[in-house]
Amino acid sequence: MSSQPQPQPPPTLTSLLTHLLPHTTLLHAPSPSSPSAHLTSTISSLQLHPTLEAALHLANADLPSAHFLVRHMQAAPAVEGMLLHAILHRCEGDFANARAWLGDVGDVCAGWVAKKKGVERLGEDMMGRVKLEGEERGLLGFVYGEGSEDGGERLVDDVEGFRERCKGRKGREGEKEEDEIEGRIRRELEMVVEWCRGKFGDGRWVDASSAWVRHGDEVRQVAEDMVSGNKGFRKF
């Protein structure tokens, strides 16, 4: 008598990250065919906090889905969305914007309004929402290592430099450097997820409206109209 196939457990943040991260290659801009379409809907159906959903979309090389989410998290206290925005632009090859977003994250984590460092400080309540409870380091120190708050900018420099050097290379030349940078990118994404999981949890956020930093009527309307996965309307 043949044994019946065992049902697969439902996907989780951990299972998707374990599946995706070892194969994540964001050193080069992904082609439109790179994302796994069925994983896009699976990721959305989990209804995670938008930063975690965006990180999984990036791991799946699905830049449009990630961009939809991060473009609504563009100011304090949403430093996680701002950092993911920098990572996304670096992957696209828009290095100037990647550096600009990293600069904004650095300003906010240091207690300043983005682009107003030395001029306008954030209030204590806002800074409380920027930090991860129980963690002395800010987001950049957590992701790139204590004393390495400029690690994100160095990674942008290294990705940009590698792409420039690749233009004249043939075959397997530069493979060791490529593997090293890819490893750093995976580690970066892994640490962003770890921070976001600690701050927001890995449960459902059916009402994710509190995650948005709203800039105007257009952003509010898009958020209200968004349909996520196959679970019906999700409130943003």
Tab-separated table of C-alpha atoms in Angstrom:
chain	number	residue	atom	x	y	z
A	1	MET	CA	0.000	0.000	0.000
A	2	SER	CA	1.551	3.268	-1.137
A	3	SER	CA	1.988	6.010	1.393
A	4	GLN	CA	0.063	9.209	0.897
A	5	PRO	CA	2.095	12.375	0.273
A	6	GLN	CA	2.347	14.517	3.362
A	7	PRO	CA	0.752	17.964	3.107
A	8	GLN	CA	3.231	20.814	2.957
A	9	PRO	CA	3.231	23.150	5.954
A	10	PRO	CA	2.016	26.674	5.210
A	11	PRO	CA	4.758	29.148	4.277
A	12	THR	CA	6.180	31.429	6.944
A	13	LEU	CA	8.651	34.293	7.048
A	14	THR	CA	11.354	31.871	8.188
A	15	SER	CA	10.642	29.219	5.549
A	16	LEU	CA	10.525	31.751	2.712
A	17	LEU	CA	13.717	33.453	3.849
A	18	THR	CA	15.474	30.079	4.169
A	19	HIS	CA	14.353	29.209	0.639
A	20	LEU	CA	15.148	32.552	-0.991
A	21	LEU	CA	18.188	34.036	0.719
A	22	PRO	CA	20.863	31.474	-0.324
A	23	HIS	CA	19.957	32.168	-3.959
A	24	THR	CA	19.478	35.929	-3.712
A	25	THR	CA	21.700	37.706	-6.244
A	26	LEU	CA	21.264	41.468	-6.113
A	27	LEU	CA	24.762	42.510	-7.188
A	28	HIS	CA	23.393	42.904	-10.714
A	29	ALA	CA	19.994	44.342	-11.572
A	30	PRO	CA	17.593	41.403	-12.015
A	31	SER	CA	15.894	40.814	-15.345
A	32	PRO	CA	12.088	41.129	-15.513
A	33	SER	CA	11.889	37.323	-15.622
A	34	SER	CA	13.945	36.855	-12.442
A	35	PRO	CA	11.190	36.956	-9.795
A	36	SER	CA	9.214	33.807	-9.109
A	37	ALA	CA	5.625	34.879	-9.792
A	38	HIS	CA	4.021	32.320	-7.502
A	39	LEU	CA	6.289	33.443	-4.652
A	40	THR	CA	5.199	37.046	-5.149
A	41	SER	CA	1.615	36.125	-4.291
A	42	THR	CA	2.743	33.776	-1.506
A	43	ILE	CA	4.798	36.536	0.111
A	44	SER	CA	1.916	39.015	-0.092
A	45	SER	CA	-0.581	36.505	1.292
A	46	LEU	CA	1.349	36.304	4.585
A	47	GLN	CA	0.322	39.915	5.299
A	48	LEU	CA	3.522	40.599	7.218
A	49	HIS	CA	4.577	44.052	8.327
A	50	PRO	CA	5.289	45.940	5.066
A	51	THR	CA	9.031	46.152	5.762
A	52	LEU	CA	9.268	42.367	6.074
A	53	GLU	CA	7.128	41.885	2.986
A	54	ALA	CA	9.336	44.309	1.041
A	55	ALA	CA	12.495	42.499	2.201
A	56	LEU	CA	11.105	39.160	0.994
A	57	HIS	CA	10.174	40.693	-2.355
A	58	LEU	CA	13.765	41.931	-2.670
A	59	ALA	CA	15.067	38.456	-1.839
A	60	ASN	CA	12.808	37.205	-4.651
A	61	ALA	CA	14.311	39.838	-7.007
A	62	ASP	CA	10.850	41.410	-7.342
A	63	LEU	CA	11.792	45.078	-7.356
A	64	PRO	CA	8.384	46.487	-8.443
A	65	SER	CA	6.536	44.805	-5.555
A	66	ALA	CA	9.186	45.968	-3.082
A	67	HIS	CA	9.138	49.493	-4.503
A	68	PHE	CA	5.358	49.779	-4.130
A	69	LEU	CA	5.741	49.209	-0.399
A	70	VAL	CA	8.874	51.210	0.409
A	71	ARG	CA	7.763	54.339	-1.429
A	72	HIS	CA	5.145	54.801	1.285
A	73	MET	CA	7.726	54.602	4.085
A	74	GLN	CA	9.937	57.549	3.239
A	75	ALA	CA	10.370	59.512	6.474
A	76	ALA	CA	10.862	59.073	10.211
A	77	PRO	CA	10.126	56.852	11.981
A	78	ALA	CA	10.174	54.406	9.034
A	79	VAL	CA	13.964	54.023	8.848
A	80	GLU	CA	13.591	50.361	7.874
A	81	GLY	CA	11.591	51.247	4.763
A	82	MET	CA	14.083	54.003	3.956
A	83	LEU	CA	17.018	51.567	4.164
A	84	LEU	CA	15.198	49.036	1.977
A	85	HIS	CA	14.614	51.887	-0.488
A	86	ALA	CA	18.373	52.475	-0.587
A	87	ILE	CA	19.031	48.756	-1.169
A	88	LEU	CA	16.469	48.693	-3.974
A	89	HIS	CA	17.999	51.697	-5.762
A	90	ARG	CA	21.478	50.187	-5.422
A	91	CYS	CA	20.202	47.019	-7.075
A	92	GLU	CA	18.653	49.070	-9.889
A	93	GLY	CA	21.984	50.807	-10.449
A	94	ASP	CA	20.655	54.172	-9.246
A	95	PHE	CA	23.618	54.731	-6.964
A	96	ALA	CA	23.020	58.445	-6.344
A	97	ASN	CA	19.551	57.753	-4.956
A	98	ALA	CA	20.871	54.815	-2.935
A	99	ARG	CA	23.404	57.115	-1.264
A	100	ALA	CA	20.750	59.776	-0.686
A	101	TRP	CA	18.466	57.312	1.117
A	102	LEU	CA	21.352	56.013	3.215
A	103	GLY	CA	22.150	59.595	4.181
A	104	ASP	CA	18.554	60.121	5.264
A	105	VAL	CA	18.634	56.950	7.379
A	106	GLY	CA	21.851	58.143	9.011
A	107	ASP	CA	20.320	61.540	9.794
A	108	VAL	CA	17.217	60.030	11.398
A	109	CYS	CA	19.118	57.401	13.384
A	110	ALA	CA	21.324	60.197	14.754
A	111	GLY	CA	18.237	62.086	15.926
A	112	TRP	CA	17.831	64.597	13.105
A	113	VAL	CA	15.122	65.266	10.561
A	114	ALA	CA	16.288	63.796	7.239
A	115	LYS	CA	18.364	66.293	5.239
A	116	LYS	CA	18.313	68.715	8.193
A	117	LYS	CA	21.207	67.366	10.227
A	118	GLY	CA	22.490	70.001	12.626
A	119	VAL	CA	19.384	72.129	12.062
A	120	GLU	CA	16.235	70.314	13.203
A	121	ARG	CA	16.099	67.545	15.790
A	122	LEU	CA	13.487	64.814	16.054
A	123	GLY	CA	11.371	64.721	19.195
A	124	GLU	CA	11.852	62.101	21.894
A	125	ASP	CA	8.604	60.336	21.006
A	126	MET	CA	9.655	60.031	17.371
A	127	MET	CA	13.100	58.727	18.326
A	128	GLY	CA	11.445	56.123	20.520
A	129	ARG	CA	9.655	54.836	17.423
A	130	VAL	CA	12.874	54.831	15.379
A	131	LYS	CA	14.765	52.566	17.788
A	132	LEU	CA	14.507	48.830	18.435
A	133	GLU	CA	13.611	48.184	22.065
A	134	GLY	CA	16.505	46.673	24.010
A	135	GLU	CA	19.035	47.413	21.246
A	136	GLU	CA	21.711	50.032	21.911
A	137	ARG	CA	22.755	50.301	18.276
A	138	GLY	CA	20.809	52.178	15.667
A	139	LEU	CA	19.607	50.457	12.507
A	140	LEU	CA	22.801	51.077	10.523
A	141	GLY	CA	25.037	49.871	13.344
A	142	PHE	CA	22.865	46.774	13.753
A	143	VAL	CA	22.870	45.902	10.050
A	144	TYR	CA	26.478	46.729	9.170
A	145	GLY	CA	28.185	46.254	12.540
A	146	GLU	CA	29.040	48.479	15.490
A	147	GLY	CA	31.273	51.312	14.302
A	148	SER	CA	30.394	50.506	10.672
A	149	GLU	CA	27.480	52.882	10.167
A	150	ASP	CA	29.032	53.790	6.792
A	151	GLY	CA	28.956	50.126	5.755
A	152	GLY	CA	25.938	50.752	3.557
A	153	GLU	CA	27.760	53.472	1.637
A	154	ARG	CA	30.825	51.249	1.237
A	155	LEU	CA	28.613	48.518	-0.171
A	156	VAL	CA	27.158	50.981	-2.691
A	157	ASP	CA	30.708	51.972	-3.678
A	158	ASP	CA	31.747	48.336	-4.071
A	159	VAL	CA	28.694	47.356	-6.131
A	160	GLU	CA	29.132	50.378	-8.392
A	161	GLY	CA	32.852	49.714	-8.806
A	162	PHE	CA	32.313	46.030	-9.531
A	163	ARG	CA	29.723	46.754	-12.213
A	164	GLU	CA	32.079	49.215	-13.865
A	165	ARG	CA	34.948	46.715	-13.851
A	166	CYS	CA	32.669	43.949	-15.160
A	167	LYS	CA	32.168	45.791	-18.436
A	168	GLY	CA	35.597	44.737	-19.670
A	169	ARG	CA	35.788	41.281	-18.121
A	170	LYS	CA	35.334	37.898	-19.731
A	171	GLY	CA	34.416	34.461	-18.417
A	172	ARG	CA	35.030	33.763	-14.732
A	173	GLU	CA	37.250	36.777	-14.145
A	174	GLY	CA	36.288	38.552	-10.925
A	175	GLU	CA	34.262	35.597	-9.634
A	176	LYS	CA	35.843	35.678	-6.168
A	177	GLU	CA	35.046	39.363	-5.724
A	178	GLU	CA	31.501	38.764	-6.966
A	179	ASP	CA	30.928	35.987	-4.427
A	180	GLU	CA	32.264	38.185	-1.610
A	181	ILE	CA	29.981	41.111	-2.440
A	182	GLU	CA	26.963	38.844	-2.933
A	183	GLY	CA	27.611	37.391	0.522
A	184	ARG	CA	27.633	40.868	2.047
A	185	ILE	CA	24.358	41.729	0.308
A	186	ARG	CA	22.692	38.581	1.648
A	187	ARG	CA	23.983	39.331	5.138
A	188	GLU	CA	22.680	42.894	4.879
A	189	LEU	CA	19.185	41.692	3.950
A	190	GLU	CA	19.279	39.031	6.663
A	191	MET	CA	20.114	41.647	9.312
A	192	VAL	CA	17.385	44.014	8.104
A	193	VAL	CA	14.879	41.163	8.455
A	194	GLU	CA	16.204	40.331	11.937
A	195	TRP	CA	15.763	43.952	13.063
A	196	CYS	CA	12.265	44.203	11.563
A	197	ARG	CA	11.181	40.882	13.051
A	198	GLY	CA	12.358	42.064	16.479
A	199	LYS	CA	10.551	45.381	16.127
A	200	PHE	CA	7.335	44.377	14.355
A	201	GLY	CA	7.022	40.623	14.919
A	202	ASP	CA	6.360	38.043	12.213
A	203	GLY	CA	2.583	37.790	12.592
A	204	ARG	CA	-0.122	39.164	10.338
A	205	TRP	CA	-0.646	42.898	10.000
A	206	VAL	CA	-4.097	42.844	8.421
A	207	ASP	CA	-4.393	46.524	9.336
A	208	ALA	CA	-1.018	47.852	8.199
A	209	SER	CA	-2.083	51.503	8.127
A	210	SER	CA	0.220	52.406	11.016
A	211	ALA	CA	3.267	51.433	8.929
A	212	TRP	CA	2.732	54.175	6.375
A	213	VAL	CA	4.346	57.581	6.598
A	214	ARG	CA	1.811	59.540	4.617
A	215	HIS	CA	2.867	62.394	2.370
A	216	GLY	CA	-0.311	63.315	0.550
A	217	ASP	CA	-3.648	62.342	-0.916
A	218	GLU	CA	-2.140	60.268	-3.749
A	219	VAL	CA	-0.239	58.035	-1.338
A	220	ARG	CA	-3.290	57.611	0.873
A	221	GLN	CA	-5.485	56.698	-2.098
A	222	VAL	CA	-3.056	54.088	-3.449
A	223	ALA	CA	-2.695	52.556	-0.009
A	224	GLU	CA	-6.449	52.353	0.466
A	225	ASP	CA	-6.917	50.729	-2.964
A	226	MET	CA	-4.175	48.118	-2.577
A	227	VAL	CA	-5.120	44.471	-2.808
A	228	SER	CA	-2.576	42.118	-1.254
A	229	GLY	CA	-2.342	38.437	-2.218
A	230	ASN	CA	-5.506	36.354	-2.445
A	231	LYS	CA	-6.877	37.289	0.974
A	232	GLY	CA	-9.045	40.152	-0.227
A	233	PHE	CA	-8.598	43.770	0.715
A	234	ARG	CA	-5.867	44.545	3.163
A	235	LYS	CA	-6.133	47.779	5.080
A	236	PHE	CA	-3.258	50.230	4.578
